[in-house]
Coordinates of C-alpha atoms in Angstrom, one line a residue:
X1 CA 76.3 66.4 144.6
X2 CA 76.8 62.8 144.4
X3 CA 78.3 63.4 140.9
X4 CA 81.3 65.5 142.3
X5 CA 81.5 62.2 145.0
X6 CA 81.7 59.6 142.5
X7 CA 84.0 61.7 139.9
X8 CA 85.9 62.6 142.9
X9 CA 86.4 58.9 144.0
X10 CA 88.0 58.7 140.1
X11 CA 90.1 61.3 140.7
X12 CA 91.6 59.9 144.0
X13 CA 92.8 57.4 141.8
X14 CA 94.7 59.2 139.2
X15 CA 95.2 62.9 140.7
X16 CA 97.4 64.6 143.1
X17 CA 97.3 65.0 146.7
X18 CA 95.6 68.5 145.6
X19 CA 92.3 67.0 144.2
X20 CA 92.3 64.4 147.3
X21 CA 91.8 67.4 149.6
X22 CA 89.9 69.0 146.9
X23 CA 87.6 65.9 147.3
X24 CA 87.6 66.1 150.5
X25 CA 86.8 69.4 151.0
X26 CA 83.4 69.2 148.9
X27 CA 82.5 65.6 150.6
X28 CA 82.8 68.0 153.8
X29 CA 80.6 70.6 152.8
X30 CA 77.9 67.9 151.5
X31 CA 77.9 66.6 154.9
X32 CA 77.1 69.8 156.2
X33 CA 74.6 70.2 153.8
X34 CA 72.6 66.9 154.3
X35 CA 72.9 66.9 158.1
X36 CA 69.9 69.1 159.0
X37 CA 68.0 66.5 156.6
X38 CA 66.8 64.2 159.6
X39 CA 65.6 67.1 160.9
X40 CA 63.3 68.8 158.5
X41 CA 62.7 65.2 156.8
X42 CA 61.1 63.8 159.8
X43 CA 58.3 66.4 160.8
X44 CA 56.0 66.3 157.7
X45 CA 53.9 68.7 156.4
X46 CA 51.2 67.3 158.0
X47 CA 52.3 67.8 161.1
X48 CA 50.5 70.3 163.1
X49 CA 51.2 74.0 163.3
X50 CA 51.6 75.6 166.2
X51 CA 48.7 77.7 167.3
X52 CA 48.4 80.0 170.3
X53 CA 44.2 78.9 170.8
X54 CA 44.7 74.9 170.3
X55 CA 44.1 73.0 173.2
X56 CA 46.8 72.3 176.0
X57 CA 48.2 68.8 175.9
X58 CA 45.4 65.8 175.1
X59 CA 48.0 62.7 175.6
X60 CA 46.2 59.6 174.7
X61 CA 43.1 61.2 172.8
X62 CA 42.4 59.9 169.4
X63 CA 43.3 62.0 166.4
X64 CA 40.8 64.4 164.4
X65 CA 42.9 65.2 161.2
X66 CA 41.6 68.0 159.1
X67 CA 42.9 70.0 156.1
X68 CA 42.6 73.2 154.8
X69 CA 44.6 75.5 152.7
X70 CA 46.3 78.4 155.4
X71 CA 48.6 80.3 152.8
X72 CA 46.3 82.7 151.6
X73 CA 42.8 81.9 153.7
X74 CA 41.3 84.7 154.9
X75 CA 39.3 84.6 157.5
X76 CA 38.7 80.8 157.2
X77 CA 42.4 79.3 158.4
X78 CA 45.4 81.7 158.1
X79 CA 48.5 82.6 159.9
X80 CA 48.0 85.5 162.5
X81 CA 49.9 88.9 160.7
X82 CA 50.9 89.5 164.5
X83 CA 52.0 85.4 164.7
X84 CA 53.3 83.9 161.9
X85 CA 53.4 80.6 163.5
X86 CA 50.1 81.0 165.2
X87 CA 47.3 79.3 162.7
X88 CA 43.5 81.0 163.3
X89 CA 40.4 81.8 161.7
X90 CA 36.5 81.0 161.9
X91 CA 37.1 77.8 160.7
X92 CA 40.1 76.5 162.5
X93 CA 38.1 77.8 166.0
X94 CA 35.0 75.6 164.7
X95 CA 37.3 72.7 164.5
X96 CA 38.8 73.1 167.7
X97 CA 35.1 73.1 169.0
X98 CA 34.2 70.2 167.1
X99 CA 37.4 68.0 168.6
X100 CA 36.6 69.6 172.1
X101 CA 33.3 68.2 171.9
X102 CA 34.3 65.1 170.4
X103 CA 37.3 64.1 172.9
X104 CA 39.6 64.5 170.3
X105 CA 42.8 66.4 169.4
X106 CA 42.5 68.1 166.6
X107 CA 45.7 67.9 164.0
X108 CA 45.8 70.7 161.0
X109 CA 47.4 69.8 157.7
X110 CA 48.3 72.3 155.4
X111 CA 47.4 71.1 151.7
X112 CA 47.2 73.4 148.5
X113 CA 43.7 74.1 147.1
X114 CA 43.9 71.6 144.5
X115 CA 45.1 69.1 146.6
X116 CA 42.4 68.9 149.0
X117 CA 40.2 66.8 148.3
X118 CA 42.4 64.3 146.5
X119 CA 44.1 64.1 149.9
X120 CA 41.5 63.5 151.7
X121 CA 40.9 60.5 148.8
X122 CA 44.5 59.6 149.7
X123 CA 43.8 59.3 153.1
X124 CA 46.3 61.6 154.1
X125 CA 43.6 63.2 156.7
X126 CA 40.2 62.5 157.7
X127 CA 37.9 65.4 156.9
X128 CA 38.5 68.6 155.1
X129 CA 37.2 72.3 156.2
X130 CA 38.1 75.3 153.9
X131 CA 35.0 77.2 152.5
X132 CA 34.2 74.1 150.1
X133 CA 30.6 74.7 148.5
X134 CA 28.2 71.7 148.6
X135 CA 28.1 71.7 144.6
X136 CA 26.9 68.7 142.9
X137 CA 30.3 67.9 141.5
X138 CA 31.7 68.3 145.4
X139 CA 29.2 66.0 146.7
X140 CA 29.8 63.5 144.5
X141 CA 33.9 63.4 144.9
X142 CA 33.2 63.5 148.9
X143 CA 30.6 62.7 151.6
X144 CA 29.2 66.0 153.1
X145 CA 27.9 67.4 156.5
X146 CA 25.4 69.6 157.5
X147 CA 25.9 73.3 156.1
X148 CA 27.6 74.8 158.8
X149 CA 27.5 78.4 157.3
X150 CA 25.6 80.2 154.3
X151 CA 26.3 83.5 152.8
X152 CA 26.0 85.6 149.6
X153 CA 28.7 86.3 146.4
X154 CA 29.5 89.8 147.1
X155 CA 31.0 92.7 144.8
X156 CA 33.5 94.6 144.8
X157 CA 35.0 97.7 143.5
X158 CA 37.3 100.7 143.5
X159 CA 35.9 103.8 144.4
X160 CA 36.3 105.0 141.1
X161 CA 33.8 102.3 140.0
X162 CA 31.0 102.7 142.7
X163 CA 28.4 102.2 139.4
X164 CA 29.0 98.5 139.1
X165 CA 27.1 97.5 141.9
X166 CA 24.8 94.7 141.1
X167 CA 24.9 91.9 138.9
X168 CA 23.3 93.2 136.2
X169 CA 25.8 96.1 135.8
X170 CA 28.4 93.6 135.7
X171 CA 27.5 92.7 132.0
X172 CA 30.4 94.1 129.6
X173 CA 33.0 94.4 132.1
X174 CA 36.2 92.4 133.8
X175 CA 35.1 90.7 136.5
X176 CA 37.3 88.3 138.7
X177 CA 36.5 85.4 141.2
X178 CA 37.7 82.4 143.0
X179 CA 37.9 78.8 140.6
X180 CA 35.6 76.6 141.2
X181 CA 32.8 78.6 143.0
X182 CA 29.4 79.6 142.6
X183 CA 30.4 82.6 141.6
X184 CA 31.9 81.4 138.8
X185 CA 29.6 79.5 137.7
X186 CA 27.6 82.6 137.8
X187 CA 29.7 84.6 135.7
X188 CA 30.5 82.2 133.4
X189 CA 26.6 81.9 132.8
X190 CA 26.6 85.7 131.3
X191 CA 28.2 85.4 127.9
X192 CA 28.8 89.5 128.2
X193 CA 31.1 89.1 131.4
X194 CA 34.9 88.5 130.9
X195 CA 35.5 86.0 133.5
X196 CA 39.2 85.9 135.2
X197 CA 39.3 83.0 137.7
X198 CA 42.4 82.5 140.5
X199 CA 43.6 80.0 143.1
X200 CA 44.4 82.4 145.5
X201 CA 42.4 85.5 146.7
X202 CA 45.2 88.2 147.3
X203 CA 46.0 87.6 143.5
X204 CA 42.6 88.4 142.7
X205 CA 42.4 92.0 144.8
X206 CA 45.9 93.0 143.8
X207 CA 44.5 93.0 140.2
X208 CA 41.7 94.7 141.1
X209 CA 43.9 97.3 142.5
X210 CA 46.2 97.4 139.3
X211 CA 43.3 97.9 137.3
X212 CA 43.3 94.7 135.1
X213 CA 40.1 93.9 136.3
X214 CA 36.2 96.1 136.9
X215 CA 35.1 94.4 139.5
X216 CA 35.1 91.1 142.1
X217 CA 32.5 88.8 142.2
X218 CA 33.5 86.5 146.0
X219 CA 32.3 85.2 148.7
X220 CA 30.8 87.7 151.7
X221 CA 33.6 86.2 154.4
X222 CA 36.5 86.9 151.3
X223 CA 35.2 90.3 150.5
X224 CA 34.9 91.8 154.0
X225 CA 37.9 90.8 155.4
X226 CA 40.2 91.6 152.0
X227 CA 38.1 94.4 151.1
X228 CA 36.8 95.9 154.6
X229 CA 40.2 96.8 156.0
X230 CA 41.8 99.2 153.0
X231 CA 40.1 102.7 151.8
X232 CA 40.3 101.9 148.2
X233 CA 37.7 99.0 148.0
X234 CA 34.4 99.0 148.4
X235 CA 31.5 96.1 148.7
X236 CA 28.2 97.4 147.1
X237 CA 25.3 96.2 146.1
X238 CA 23.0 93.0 147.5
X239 CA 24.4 89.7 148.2
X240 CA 23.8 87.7 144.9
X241 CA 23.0 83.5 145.2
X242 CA 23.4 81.8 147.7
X243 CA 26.6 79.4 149.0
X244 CA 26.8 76.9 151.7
X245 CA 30.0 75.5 153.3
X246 CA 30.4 71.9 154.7
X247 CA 32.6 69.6 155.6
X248 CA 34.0 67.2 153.7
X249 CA 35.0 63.4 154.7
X250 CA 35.8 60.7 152.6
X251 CA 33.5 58.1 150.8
X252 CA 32.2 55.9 153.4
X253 CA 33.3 57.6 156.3
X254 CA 29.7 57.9 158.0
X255 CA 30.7 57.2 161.5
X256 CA 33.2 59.9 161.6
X257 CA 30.7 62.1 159.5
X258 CA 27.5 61.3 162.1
X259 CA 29.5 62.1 164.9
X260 CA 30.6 65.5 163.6
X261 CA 27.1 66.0 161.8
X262 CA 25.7 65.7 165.9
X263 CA 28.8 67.8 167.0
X264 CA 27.8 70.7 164.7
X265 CA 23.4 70.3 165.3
X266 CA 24.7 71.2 169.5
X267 CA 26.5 74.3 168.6
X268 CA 24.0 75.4 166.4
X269 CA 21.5 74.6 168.9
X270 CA 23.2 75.9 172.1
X271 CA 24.6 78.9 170.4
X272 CA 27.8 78.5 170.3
X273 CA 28.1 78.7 166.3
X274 CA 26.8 82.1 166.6
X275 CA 29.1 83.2 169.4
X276 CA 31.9 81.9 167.1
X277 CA 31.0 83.7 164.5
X278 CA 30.4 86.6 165.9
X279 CA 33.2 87.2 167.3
X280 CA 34.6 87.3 163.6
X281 CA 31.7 89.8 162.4
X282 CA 30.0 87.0 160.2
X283 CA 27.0 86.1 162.0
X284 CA 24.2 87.0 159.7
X285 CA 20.7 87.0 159.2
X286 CA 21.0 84.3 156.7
X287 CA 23.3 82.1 159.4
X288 CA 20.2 82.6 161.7
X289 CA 17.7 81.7 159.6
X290 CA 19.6 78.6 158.5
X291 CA 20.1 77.2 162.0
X292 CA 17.1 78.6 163.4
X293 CA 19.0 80.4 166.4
X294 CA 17.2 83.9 166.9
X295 CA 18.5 84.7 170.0
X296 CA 20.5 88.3 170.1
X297 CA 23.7 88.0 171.8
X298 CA 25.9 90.8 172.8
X299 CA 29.7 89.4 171.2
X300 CA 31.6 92.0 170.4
X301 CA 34.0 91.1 167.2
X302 CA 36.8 91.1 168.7
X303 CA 38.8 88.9 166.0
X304 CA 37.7 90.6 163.7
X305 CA 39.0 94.0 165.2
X306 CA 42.2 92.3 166.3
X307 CA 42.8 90.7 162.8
X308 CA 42.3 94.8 161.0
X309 CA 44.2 96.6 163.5
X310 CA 46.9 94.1 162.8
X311 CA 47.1 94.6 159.1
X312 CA 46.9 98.8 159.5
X313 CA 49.6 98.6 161.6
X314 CA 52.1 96.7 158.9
X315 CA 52.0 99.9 156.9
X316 CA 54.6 102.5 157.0
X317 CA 58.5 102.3 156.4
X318 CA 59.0 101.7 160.4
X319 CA 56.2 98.9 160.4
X320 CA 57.6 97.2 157.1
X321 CA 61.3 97.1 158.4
X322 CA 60.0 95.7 161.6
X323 CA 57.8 92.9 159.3
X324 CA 60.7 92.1 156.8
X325 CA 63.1 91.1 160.1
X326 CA 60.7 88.8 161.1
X327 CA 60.5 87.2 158.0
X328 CA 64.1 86.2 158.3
X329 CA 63.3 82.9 160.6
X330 CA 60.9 81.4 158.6
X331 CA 63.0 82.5 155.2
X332 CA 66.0 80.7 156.8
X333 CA 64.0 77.3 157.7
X334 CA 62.4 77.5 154.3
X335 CA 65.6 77.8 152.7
X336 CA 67.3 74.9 154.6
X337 CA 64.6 72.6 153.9
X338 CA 65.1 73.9 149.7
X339 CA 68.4 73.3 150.2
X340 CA 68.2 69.9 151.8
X341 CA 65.5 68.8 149.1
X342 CA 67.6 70.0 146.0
X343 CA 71.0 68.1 147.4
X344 CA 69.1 64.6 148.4
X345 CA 67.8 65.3 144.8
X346 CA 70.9 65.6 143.2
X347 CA 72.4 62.7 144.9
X348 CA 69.9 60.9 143.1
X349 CA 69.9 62.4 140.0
X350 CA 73.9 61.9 139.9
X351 CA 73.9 58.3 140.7
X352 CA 71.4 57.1 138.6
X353 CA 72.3 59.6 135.7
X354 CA 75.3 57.6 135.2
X355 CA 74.4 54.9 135.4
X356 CA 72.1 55.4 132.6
X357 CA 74.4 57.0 131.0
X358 CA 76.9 54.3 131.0
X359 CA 73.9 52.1 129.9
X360 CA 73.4 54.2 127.1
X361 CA 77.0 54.5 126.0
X362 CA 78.4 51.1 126.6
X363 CA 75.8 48.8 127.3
X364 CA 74.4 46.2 125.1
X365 CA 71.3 46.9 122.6
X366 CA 68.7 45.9 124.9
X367 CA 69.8 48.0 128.2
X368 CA 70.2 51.1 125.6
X369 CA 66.8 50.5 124.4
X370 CA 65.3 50.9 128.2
X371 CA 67.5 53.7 129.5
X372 CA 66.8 55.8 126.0
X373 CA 63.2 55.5 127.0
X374 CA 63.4 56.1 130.0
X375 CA 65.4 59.4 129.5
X376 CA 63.1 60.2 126.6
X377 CA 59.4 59.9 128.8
X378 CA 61.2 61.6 131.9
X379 CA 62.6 64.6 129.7
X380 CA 59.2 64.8 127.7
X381 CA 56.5 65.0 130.3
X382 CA 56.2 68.3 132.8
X383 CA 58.0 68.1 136.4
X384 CA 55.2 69.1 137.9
X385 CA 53.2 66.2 136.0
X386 CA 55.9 63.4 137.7
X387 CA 55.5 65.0 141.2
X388 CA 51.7 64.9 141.5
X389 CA 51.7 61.3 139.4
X390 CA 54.4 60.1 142.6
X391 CA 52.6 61.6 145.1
X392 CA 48.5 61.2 144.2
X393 CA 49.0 58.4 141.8
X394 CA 51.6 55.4 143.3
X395 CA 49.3 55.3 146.5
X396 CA 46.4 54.0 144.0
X397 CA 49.6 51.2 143.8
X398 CA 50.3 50.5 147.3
X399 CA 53.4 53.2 147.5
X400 CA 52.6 55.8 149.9
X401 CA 55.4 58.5 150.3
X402 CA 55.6 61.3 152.6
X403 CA 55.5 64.8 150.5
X404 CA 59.3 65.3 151.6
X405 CA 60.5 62.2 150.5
X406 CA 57.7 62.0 147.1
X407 CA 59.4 65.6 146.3
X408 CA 63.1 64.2 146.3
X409 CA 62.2 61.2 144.4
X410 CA 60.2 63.1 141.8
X411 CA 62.9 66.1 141.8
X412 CA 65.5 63.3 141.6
X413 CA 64.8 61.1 138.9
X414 CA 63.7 64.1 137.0
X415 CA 67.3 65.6 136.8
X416 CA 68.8 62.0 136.3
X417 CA 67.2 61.9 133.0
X418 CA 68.8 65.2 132.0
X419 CA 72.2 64.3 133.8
X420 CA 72.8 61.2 131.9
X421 CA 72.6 62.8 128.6
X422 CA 75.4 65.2 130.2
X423 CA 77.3 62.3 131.3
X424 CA 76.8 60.6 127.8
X425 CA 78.2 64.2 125.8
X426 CA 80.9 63.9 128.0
X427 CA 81.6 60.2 127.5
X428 CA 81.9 60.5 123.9
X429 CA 84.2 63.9 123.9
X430 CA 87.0 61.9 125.6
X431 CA 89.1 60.0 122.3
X432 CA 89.0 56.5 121.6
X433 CA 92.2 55.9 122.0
X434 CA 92.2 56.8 125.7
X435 CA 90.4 53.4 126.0
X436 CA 92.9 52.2 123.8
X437 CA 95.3 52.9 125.6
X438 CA 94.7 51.8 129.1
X439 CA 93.7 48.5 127.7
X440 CA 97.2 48.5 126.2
X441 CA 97.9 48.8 130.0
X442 CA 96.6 45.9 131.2
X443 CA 93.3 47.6 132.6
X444 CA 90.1 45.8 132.4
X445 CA 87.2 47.7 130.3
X446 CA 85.7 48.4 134.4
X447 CA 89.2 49.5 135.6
X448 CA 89.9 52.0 132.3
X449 CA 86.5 53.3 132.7
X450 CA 86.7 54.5 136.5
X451 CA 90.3 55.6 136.4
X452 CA 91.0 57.1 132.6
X453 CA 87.2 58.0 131.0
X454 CA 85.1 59.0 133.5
X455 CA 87.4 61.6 135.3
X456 CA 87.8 62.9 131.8
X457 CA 84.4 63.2 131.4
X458 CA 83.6 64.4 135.3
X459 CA 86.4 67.6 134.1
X460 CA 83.6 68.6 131.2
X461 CA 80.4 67.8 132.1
X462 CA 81.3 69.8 135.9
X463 CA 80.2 73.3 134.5
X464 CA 76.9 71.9 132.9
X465 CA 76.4 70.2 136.2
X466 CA 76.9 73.4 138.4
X467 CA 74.2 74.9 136.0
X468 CA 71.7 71.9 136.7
X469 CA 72.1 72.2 140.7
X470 CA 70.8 75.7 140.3
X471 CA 68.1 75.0 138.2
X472 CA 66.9 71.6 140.6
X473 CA 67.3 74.6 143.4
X474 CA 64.5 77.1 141.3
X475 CA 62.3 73.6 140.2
X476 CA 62.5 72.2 143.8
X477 CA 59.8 75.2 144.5
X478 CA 57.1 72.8 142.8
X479 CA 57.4 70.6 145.4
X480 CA 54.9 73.1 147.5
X481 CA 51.9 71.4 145.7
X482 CA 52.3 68.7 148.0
X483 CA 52.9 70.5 151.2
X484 CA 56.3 71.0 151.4
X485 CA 56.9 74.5 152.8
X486 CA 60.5 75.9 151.1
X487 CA 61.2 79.5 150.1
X488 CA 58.3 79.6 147.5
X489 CA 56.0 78.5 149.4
X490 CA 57.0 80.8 152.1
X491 CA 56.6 83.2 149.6
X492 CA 53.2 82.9 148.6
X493 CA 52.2 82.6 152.6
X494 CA 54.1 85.8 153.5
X495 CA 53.2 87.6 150.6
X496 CA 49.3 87.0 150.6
X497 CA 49.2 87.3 154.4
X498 CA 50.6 90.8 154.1
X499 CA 49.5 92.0 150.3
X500 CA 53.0 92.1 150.1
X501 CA 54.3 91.0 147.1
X502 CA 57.2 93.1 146.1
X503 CA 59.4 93.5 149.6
X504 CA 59.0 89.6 150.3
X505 CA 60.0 88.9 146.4
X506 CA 63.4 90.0 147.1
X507 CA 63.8 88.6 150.1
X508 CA 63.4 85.1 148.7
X509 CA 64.7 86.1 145.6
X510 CA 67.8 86.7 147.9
X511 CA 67.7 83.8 149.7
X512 CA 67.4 81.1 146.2
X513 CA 70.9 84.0 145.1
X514 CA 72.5 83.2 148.2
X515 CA 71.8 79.3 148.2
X516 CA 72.9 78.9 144.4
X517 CA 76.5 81.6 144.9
X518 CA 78.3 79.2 147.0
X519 CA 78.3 76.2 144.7
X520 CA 78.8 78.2 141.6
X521 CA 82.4 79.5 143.2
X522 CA 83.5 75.8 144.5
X523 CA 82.5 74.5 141.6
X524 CA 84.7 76.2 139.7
X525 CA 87.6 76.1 142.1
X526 CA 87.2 71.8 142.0
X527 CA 87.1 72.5 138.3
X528 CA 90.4 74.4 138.4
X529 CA 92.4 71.9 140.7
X530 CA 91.2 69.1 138.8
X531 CA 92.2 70.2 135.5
X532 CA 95.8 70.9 136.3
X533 CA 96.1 67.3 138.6
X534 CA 94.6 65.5 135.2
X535 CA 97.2 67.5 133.3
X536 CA 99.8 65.7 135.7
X537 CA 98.5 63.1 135.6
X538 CA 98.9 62.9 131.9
X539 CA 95.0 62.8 131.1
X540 CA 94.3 65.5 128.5

């Protein structure tokens, strides 16, 4: 973006009135682009999502952050199938408890799996709650609470595999499970078992479905509510091990810890853990052995019953059309915020590419020594790499960037690398004696470079630079690993909410066509008007 600004700033120089408004035009539309900026810059991804069952309005109560992954969570925190901006789950009702009882307000952030507990590390929140097993490595990265729920690994199958249903008849086959669990620990234990682990759940079951895999190894909560609401999987067989769930807080937060520790001994005590739970049919023998509350209570699971009616409903033609339409608000909001990431990205990249670029080309040995290292490490370490490193590793430094503004930076001075070896391709294809020439002129080296080489170079490098655009548009989806929710993002949470994958594919797959289109056309339209005002002009 900021590459068609400077060029175009050359170009007012030398060209015709036609490039001028040519110019113009394109520093309109990037005005339009970046002006919904401020507003999807400011909220973060941190900020809390609204949610039908959080408390009314708690003005002046301290703040009880908490994280958990919602995109694919079931039934621990996930977006309602009826609601997609309504947040819910066993977990996320605990937590509302807890602040309740604390005097607090609670605030969810949304953080990938991976991500959690370095967050918390970060101190981007203050405790974390998604289904995280006390395991020795866990307690040793975080400080722990009380269990506040136990259950079983489960399996399951298709019907057409009813005869794997213990462990033991596990031995020989496929099996899948969740990373980083007890259960895989456990298969991994049985040299026999082919072990396929995933980050998310749905990707597990849809496999399962497709056949790649025998059987599921998960967690009871995973496997009734993925399993129990379809006719093609079954659970069988007796719970094997045993998992327990806590919360996490960071190293040395005890006084936050205690006070939740006491917060979750009451509910246990008074019964309001197992009303909670019951209410999402996972109450259990084991849960009431573990907190020692016997009493038989009549709650009817009425989330539970609300949350499979809701998914039943989403199936037929009539049901999907009605789905697919209200995807389009979220898609649209995703795809602003992509589009707003992958311009402020490019201004970036386009700035500092040349810059470098010029370095490179004409600057003494000592500045081409830096900038060819610096374009060398950027282009040879991973993307992804740069944006968790900006993100996770410069707070360790004292630089502590919000995911929106970590994403641009990483996004930008990724591409700048790869755009000042454009710039420097096209800085060589225009002739020596151009140079030359406008010396000849009079012209200063600065004054021949902005008015005679670089709008040369600006007409050659523009199709490579329409290409890059699109490509920082598909990469800027890596920028979901810290929190930022654009179209693939809102992918993975549409699509795993709904066991949807195909339908919502094209639908962002649309949305990235419809975002890149548009420059691709004015690119080439600005390429057109500024080749024949440079052939005017006399620049060939």
């Amino acid at each position: 973006m900021t590459f068609r600004l400077s060029a175009g700033a050359a170009a007012r120089q030398c060209a015709s009135g036609h490039v001028q408004r040519a110019v113009l035009a394109l520093y309109l539309v990037v005005l339009c682009l970046l002006a919904p900026a401020g507003a999807v810059a400011a909220p973060d991804a941190a900020a809390p999502a609204p949610s039908a069952s959080a408390p009314g309005p708690e003005a002046g109560l301290p703040e009880l952050s908490w994280a958990s992954d919602g995109e694919a969570n079931v039934p621990y925190v996930f977006h309602d199938p009826a609601d997609l901006n309504h947040l819910e789950g066993f977990e996320y009702d605990m937590v509302q408890e807890i602040a309740r009882r604390l005097h607090r307000k609670a605030r969810f952030v949304q953080n990938d799996w991976d991500g959690l507990i370095p967050g918390l590390q970060r101190g981007m929140y203050q405790m974390v709650v998604d289904g995280i097993e006390m395991t020795p490595d866990h307690l040793q990265a975080a400080l722990f609470s009380r269990p506040y729920y136990v259950t079983g690994d489960r399996i399951v199958v298709r019907r057409d595999r009813m005869d794997l249903n213990s462990f033991a008849a596990l031995r020989g086959h496929v099996v899948g499970t969740i990373k980083e669990t007890l259960a895989e620990r456990l298969l991994q234990r049985e040299a026999s078992i082919t072990v396929r682990s995933y980050e998310e759940e749905t990707y597990a079951f849809s496999d399962l479905r497709n056949g790649r895999l025998d059987a599921l190894l998960l967690d009871g909560p995973i496997a009734l509510y993925y399993a129990g609401i379809t006719d093609d999987l079954e659970i069988v067989g007796p719970p094997v091990g045993q998992t327990r769930y806590g919360i996490a807080f960071k190293q040395g937060s005890t006084a936050l810890h205690d006070e939740v520790d006491r917060a979750l001994g009451a509910m246990m005590q008074d019964g309001t853990l197992q009303i909670l739970l019951a209410r999402w049919n996972l109450w259990t023998p084991e849960m009431a052995e573990m907190t020692g509350d016997h009493v038989q209570r009549d709650v009817k699971p009425d989330e539970w019953l609300r949350y499979r009616n809701a998914m039943r409903a989403q199936t037929g033609w009539l049901g999907q059309l009605k789905r697919y339409i209200g995807f389009l608000p979220d898609i649209g909001e995703a795809a602003i915020l992509t589009l707003v990431v992958s311009a402020l990205s490019m201004v970036i990249a386009v700035s500092l590419g040349l810059a470098l670029a010029l370095g490179r080309h004409y600057g003494p040995g000592w500045l081409r020594w830096i900038t060819g290292l610096y374009i060398e490490i950027v282009r040879g370490t991973p993307l992804l790499i740069q944006i968790l490193f900006i993100f996770y590793g410069l707070p360790g430094m004292g630089i502590k960037l919000s995911p929106f503004f970590a994403g641009v930076l990483a996004l930008g001075l990724n591409y700048a690398a790869y755009e000042a070896e454009n710039y420097r391709a096209g800085l060589s294809s225009v002739p020596r004696g151009q140079m030359e020439a406008a010396i000849a002129l009079n012209m200063t080296h600065r004054q021949a470079l902005r008015l005679v080489i670089i709008p040369q170079a600006f007409r050659t490098v523009l199709p490579v630079m329409t290409n890059d655009f699109i490509a920082l548009l598909k990469d800027s989806s890596l920028v979901s690993v810290i929190t930022l929710t654009e179209l693939t993002k809102t992918y993975i949470r549409l699509s795993s909410t709904y066991y949807d994958y195909i339908g919502t594919g094209l639908l962002i797959g649309g949305a990235y066509l419809l975002l890149g289109l548009p420059f691709v056309r004015f690119a080439r339209h600005v390429e057109r008007r500024l080749g024949r005002s440079l052939m005017r002009s006399g620049h060939h």
